[in-house]
Each structure stands twice: as structure tokens, then as C-alpha cells.
mmCIF file of N, CA, C and O in Angstrom:
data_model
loop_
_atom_site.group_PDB
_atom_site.id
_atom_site.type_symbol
_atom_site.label_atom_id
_atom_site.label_comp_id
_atom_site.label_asym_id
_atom_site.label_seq_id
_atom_site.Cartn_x
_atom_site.Cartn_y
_atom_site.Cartn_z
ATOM 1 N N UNK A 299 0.847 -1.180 0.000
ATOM 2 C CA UNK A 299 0.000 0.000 0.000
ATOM 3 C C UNK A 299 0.891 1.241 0.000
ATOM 4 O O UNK A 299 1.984 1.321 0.560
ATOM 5 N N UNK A 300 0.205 2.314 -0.786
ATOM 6 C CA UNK A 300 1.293 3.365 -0.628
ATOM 7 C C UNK A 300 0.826 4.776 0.456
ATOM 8 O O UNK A 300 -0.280 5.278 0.657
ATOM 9 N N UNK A 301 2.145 5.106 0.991
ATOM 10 C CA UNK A 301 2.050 6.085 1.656
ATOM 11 C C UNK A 301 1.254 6.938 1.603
ATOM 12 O O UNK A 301 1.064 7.075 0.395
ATOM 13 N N UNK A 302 0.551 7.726 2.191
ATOM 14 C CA UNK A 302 -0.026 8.684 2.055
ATOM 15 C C UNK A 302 0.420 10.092 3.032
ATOM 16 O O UNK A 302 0.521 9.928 4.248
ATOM 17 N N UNK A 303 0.627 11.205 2.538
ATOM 18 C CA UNK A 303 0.922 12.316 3.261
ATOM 19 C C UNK A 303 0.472 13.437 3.200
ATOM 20 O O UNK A 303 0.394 14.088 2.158
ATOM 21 N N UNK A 304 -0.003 13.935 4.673
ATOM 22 C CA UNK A 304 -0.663 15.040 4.875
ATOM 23 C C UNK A 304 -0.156 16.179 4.124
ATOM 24 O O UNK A 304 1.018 16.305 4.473
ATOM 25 N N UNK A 305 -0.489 17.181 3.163
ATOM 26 C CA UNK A 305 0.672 18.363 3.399
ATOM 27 C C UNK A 305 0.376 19.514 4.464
ATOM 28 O O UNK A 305 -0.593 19.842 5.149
ATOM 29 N N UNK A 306 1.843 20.023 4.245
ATOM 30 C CA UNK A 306 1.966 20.783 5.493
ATOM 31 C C UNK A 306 1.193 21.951 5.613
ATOM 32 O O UNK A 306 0.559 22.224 6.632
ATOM 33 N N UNK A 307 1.230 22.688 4.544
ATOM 34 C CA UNK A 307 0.476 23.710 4.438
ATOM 35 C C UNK A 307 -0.717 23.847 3.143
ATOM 36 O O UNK A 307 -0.476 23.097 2.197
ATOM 37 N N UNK A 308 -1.505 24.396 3.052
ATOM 38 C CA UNK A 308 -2.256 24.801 1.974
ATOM 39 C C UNK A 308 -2.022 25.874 0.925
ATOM 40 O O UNK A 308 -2.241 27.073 1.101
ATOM 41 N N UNK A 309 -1.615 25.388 -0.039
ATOM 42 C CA UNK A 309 -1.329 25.852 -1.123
ATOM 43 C C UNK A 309 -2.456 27.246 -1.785
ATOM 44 O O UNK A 309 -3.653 27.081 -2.024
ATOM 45 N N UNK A 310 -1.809 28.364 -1.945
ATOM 46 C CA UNK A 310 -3.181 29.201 -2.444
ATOM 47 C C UNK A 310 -2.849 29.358 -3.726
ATOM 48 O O UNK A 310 -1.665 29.438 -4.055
ATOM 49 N N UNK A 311 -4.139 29.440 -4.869
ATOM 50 C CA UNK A 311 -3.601 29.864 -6.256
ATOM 51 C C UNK A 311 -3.946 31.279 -6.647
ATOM 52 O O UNK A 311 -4.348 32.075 -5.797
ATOM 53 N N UNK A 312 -3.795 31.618 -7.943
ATOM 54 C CA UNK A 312 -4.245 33.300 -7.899
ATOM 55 C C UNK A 312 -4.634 32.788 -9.660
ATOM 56 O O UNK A 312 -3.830 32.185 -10.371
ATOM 57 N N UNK A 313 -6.226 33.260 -10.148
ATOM 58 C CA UNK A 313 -6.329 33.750 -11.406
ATOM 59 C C UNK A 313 -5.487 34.803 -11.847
ATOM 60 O O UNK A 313 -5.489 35.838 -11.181
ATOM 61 N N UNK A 314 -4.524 34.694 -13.194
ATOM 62 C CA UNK A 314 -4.093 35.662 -13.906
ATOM 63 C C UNK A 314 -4.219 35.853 -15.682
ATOM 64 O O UNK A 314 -4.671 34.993 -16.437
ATOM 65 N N UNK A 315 -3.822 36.875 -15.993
ATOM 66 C CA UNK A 315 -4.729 36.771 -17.502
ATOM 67 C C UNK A 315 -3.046 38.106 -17.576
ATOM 68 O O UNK A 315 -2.551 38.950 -16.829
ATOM 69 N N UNK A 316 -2.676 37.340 -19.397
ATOM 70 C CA UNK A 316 -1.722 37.475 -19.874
ATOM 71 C C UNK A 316 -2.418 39.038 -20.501
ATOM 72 O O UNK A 316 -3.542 39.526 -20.380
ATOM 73 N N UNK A 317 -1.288 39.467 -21.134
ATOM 74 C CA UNK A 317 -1.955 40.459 -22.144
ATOM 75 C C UNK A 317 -2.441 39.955 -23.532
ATOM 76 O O UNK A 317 -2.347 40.939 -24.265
ATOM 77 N N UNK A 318 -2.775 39.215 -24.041
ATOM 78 C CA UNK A 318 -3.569 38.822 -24.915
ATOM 79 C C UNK A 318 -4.348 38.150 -24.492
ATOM 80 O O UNK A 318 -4.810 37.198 -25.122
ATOM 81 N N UNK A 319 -4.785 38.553 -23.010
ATOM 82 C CA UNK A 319 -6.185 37.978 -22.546
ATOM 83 C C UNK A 319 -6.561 36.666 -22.407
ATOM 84 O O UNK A 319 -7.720 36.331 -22.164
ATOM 85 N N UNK A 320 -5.649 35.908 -22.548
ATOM 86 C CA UNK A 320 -5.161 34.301 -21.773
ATOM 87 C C UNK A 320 -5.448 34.563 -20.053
ATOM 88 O O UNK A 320 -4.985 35.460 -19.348
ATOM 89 N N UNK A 321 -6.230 33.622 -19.736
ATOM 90 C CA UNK A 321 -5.927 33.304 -18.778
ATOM 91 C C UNK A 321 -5.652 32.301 -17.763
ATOM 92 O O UNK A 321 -6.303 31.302 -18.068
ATOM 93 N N UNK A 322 -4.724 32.026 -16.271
ATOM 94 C CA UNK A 322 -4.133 31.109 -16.415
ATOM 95 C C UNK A 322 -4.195 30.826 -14.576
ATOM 96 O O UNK A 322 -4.251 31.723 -13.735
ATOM 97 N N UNK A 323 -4.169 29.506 -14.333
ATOM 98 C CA UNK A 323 -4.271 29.221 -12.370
ATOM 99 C C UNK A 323 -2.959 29.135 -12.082
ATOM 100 O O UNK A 323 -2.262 28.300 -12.660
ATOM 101 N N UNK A 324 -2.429 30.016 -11.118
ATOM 102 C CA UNK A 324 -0.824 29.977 -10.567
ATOM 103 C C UNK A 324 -0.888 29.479 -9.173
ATOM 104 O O UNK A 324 -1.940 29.698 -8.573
ATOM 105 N N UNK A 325 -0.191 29.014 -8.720
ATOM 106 C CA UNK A 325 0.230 29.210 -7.194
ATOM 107 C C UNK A 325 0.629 30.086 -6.708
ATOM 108 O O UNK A 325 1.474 30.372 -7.556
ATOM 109 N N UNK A 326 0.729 30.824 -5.968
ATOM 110 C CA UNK A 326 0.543 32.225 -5.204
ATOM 111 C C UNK A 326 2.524 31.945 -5.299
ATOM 112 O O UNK A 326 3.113 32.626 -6.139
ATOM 113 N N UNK A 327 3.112 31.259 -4.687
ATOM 114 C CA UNK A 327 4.207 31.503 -4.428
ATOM 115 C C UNK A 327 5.192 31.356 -5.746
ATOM 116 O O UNK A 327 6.386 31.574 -5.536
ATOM 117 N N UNK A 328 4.728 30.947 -7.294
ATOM 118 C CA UNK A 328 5.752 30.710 -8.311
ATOM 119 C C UNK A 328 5.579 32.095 -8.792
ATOM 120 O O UNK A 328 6.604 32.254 -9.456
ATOM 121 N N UNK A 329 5.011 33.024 -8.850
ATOM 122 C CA UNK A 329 4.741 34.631 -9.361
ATOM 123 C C UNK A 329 5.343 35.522 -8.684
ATOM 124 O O UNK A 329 4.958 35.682 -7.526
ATOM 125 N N UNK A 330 6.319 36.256 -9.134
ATOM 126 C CA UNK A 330 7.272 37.166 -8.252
ATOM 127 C C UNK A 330 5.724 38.893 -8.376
ATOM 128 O O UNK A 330 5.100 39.676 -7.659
ATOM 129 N N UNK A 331 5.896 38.560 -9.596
ATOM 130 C CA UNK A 331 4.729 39.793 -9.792
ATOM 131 C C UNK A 331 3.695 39.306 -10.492
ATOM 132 O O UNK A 331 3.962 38.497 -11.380
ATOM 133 N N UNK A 332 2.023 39.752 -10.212
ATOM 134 C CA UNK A 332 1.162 38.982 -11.098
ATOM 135 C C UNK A 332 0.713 39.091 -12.746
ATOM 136 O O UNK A 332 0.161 38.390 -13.594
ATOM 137 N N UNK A 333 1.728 41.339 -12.535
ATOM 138 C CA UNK A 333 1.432 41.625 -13.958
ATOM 139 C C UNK A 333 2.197 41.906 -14.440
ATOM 140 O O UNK A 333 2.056 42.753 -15.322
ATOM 141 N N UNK A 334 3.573 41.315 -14.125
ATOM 142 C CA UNK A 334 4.058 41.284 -15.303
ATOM 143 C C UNK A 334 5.203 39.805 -15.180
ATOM 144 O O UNK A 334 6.341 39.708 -14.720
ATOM 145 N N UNK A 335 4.043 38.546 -15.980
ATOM 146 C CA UNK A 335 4.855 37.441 -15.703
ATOM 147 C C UNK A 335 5.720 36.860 -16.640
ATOM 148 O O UNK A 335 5.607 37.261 -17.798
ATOM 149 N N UNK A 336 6.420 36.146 -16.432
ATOM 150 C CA UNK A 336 7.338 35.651 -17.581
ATOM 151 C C UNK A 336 7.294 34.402 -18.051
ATOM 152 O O UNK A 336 6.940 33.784 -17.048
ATOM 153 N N UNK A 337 7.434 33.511 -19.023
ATOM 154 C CA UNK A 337 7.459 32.490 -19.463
ATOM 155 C C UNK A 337 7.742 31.591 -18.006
ATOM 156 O O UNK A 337 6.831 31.115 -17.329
ATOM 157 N N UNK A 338 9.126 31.480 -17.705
ATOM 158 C CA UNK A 338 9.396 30.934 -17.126
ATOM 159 C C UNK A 338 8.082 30.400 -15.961
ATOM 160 O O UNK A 338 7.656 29.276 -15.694
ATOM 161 N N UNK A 339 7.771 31.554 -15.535
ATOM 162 C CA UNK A 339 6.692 31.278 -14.365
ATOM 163 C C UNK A 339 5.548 30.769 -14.766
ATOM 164 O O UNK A 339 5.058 29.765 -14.250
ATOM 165 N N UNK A 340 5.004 31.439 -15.756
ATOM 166 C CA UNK A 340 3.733 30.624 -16.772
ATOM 167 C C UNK A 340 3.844 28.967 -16.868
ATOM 168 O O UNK A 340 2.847 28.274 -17.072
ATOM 169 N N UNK A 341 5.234 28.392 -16.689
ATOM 170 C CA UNK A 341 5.335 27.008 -17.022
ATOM 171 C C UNK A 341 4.828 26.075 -15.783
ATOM 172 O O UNK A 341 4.805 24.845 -15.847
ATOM 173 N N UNK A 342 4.364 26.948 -14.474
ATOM 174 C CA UNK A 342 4.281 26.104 -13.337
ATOM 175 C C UNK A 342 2.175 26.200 -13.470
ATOM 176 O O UNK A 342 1.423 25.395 -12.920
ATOM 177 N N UNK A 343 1.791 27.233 -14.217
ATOM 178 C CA UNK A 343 0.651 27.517 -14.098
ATOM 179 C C UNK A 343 -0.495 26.766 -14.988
ATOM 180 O O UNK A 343 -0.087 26.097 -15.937
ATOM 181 N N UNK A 344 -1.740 26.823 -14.776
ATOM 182 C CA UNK A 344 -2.386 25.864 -15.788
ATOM 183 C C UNK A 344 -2.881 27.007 -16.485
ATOM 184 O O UNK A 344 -2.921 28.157 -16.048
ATOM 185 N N UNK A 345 -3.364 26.481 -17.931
ATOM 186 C CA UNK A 345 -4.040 27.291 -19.139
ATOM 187 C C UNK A 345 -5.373 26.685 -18.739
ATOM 188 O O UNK A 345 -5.584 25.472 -18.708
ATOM 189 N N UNK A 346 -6.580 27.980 -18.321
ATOM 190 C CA UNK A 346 -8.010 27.976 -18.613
ATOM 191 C C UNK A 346 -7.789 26.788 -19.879
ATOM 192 O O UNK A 346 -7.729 25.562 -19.793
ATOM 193 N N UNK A 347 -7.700 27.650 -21.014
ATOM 194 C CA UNK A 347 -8.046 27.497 -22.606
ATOM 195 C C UNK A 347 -8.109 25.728 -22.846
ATOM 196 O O UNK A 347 -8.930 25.034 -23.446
ATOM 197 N N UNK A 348 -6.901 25.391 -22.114
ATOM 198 C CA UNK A 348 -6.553 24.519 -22.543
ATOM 199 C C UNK A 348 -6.989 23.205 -21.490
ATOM 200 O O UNK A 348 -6.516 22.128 -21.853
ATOM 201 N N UNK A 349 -7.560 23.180 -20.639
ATOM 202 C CA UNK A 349 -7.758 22.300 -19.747
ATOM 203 C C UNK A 349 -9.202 21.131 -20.001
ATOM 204 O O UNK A 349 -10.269 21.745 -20.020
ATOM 205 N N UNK A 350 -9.275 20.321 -20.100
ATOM 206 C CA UNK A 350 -10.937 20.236 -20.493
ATOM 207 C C UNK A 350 -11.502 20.189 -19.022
ATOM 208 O O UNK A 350 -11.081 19.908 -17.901
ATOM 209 N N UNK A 351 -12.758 20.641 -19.651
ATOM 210 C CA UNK A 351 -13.940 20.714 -18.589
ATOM 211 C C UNK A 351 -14.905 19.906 -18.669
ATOM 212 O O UNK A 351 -15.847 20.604 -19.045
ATOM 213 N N UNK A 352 -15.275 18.812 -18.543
ATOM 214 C CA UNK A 352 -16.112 17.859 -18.924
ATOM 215 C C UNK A 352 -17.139 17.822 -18.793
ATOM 216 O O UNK A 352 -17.878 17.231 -19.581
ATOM 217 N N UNK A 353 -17.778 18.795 -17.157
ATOM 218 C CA UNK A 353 -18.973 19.516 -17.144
ATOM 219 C C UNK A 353 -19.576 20.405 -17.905
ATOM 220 O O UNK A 353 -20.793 20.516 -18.050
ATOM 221 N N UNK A 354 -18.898 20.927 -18.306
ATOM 222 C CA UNK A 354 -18.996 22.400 -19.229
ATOM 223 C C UNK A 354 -18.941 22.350 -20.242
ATOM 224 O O UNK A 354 -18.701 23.343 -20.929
ATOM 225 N N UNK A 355 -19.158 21.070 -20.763
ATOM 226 C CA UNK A 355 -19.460 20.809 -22.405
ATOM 227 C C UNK A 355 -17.959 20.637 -23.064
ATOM 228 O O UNK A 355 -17.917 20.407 -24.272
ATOM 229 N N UNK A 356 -16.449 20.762 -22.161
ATOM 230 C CA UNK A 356 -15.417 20.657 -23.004
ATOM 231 C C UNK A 356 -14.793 19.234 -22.999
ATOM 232 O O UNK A 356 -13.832 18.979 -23.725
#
């Protein structure tokens, strides 16, 4: 059976929206600033656009 572990703390995320109006779920702590982000940081975040929603008809 495999381990299971509490985590320690609770993770918060933050909605953000690129300038071409993308928008994207971050974790509060990978974003140094929310408006003005960089690739790099975008890579820890999820894409709305791109996620399916299976409720929501996607």
C-alpha cells in the first residue's frame, strides 16, 4: 500500500490573464509579480483554454 501524506500547508492559487487575454491558475508563491509574468513562471501555471472541462461541455 502506498504512503499517504498530509501536506503541510495549503497551497493558495491566484487567477491571472496574460496580455492577450489568456488566462491562467498559478500558485501564489511561483509569481514574483502577477502583472508582469514571464514564461518561465507561466510554465508552473495551468491554461483555462486549454484544460478540459467535462462539465462544461469541453
Amino acid at each position: 500500500m502506498t504512503d499517504v501524506t498530509q501536506p503541510t500547508k495549503r497551497q493558495q492559487f491566484v487567477w491571472v490573464k496574460d496580455k492577450a487575454g489568456n488566462e491562467f491558475v498559478c500558485p501564489v508563491d511561483v509569481l514574483k509579480d502577477p502583472k508582469t509574468m514571464s514564461p518561465d513562471e507561466l510554465k508552473d501555471c495551468v491554461d483555462d483554454a486549454k484544460t478540459v472541462q467535462p462539465f462544461a461541455g469541453g
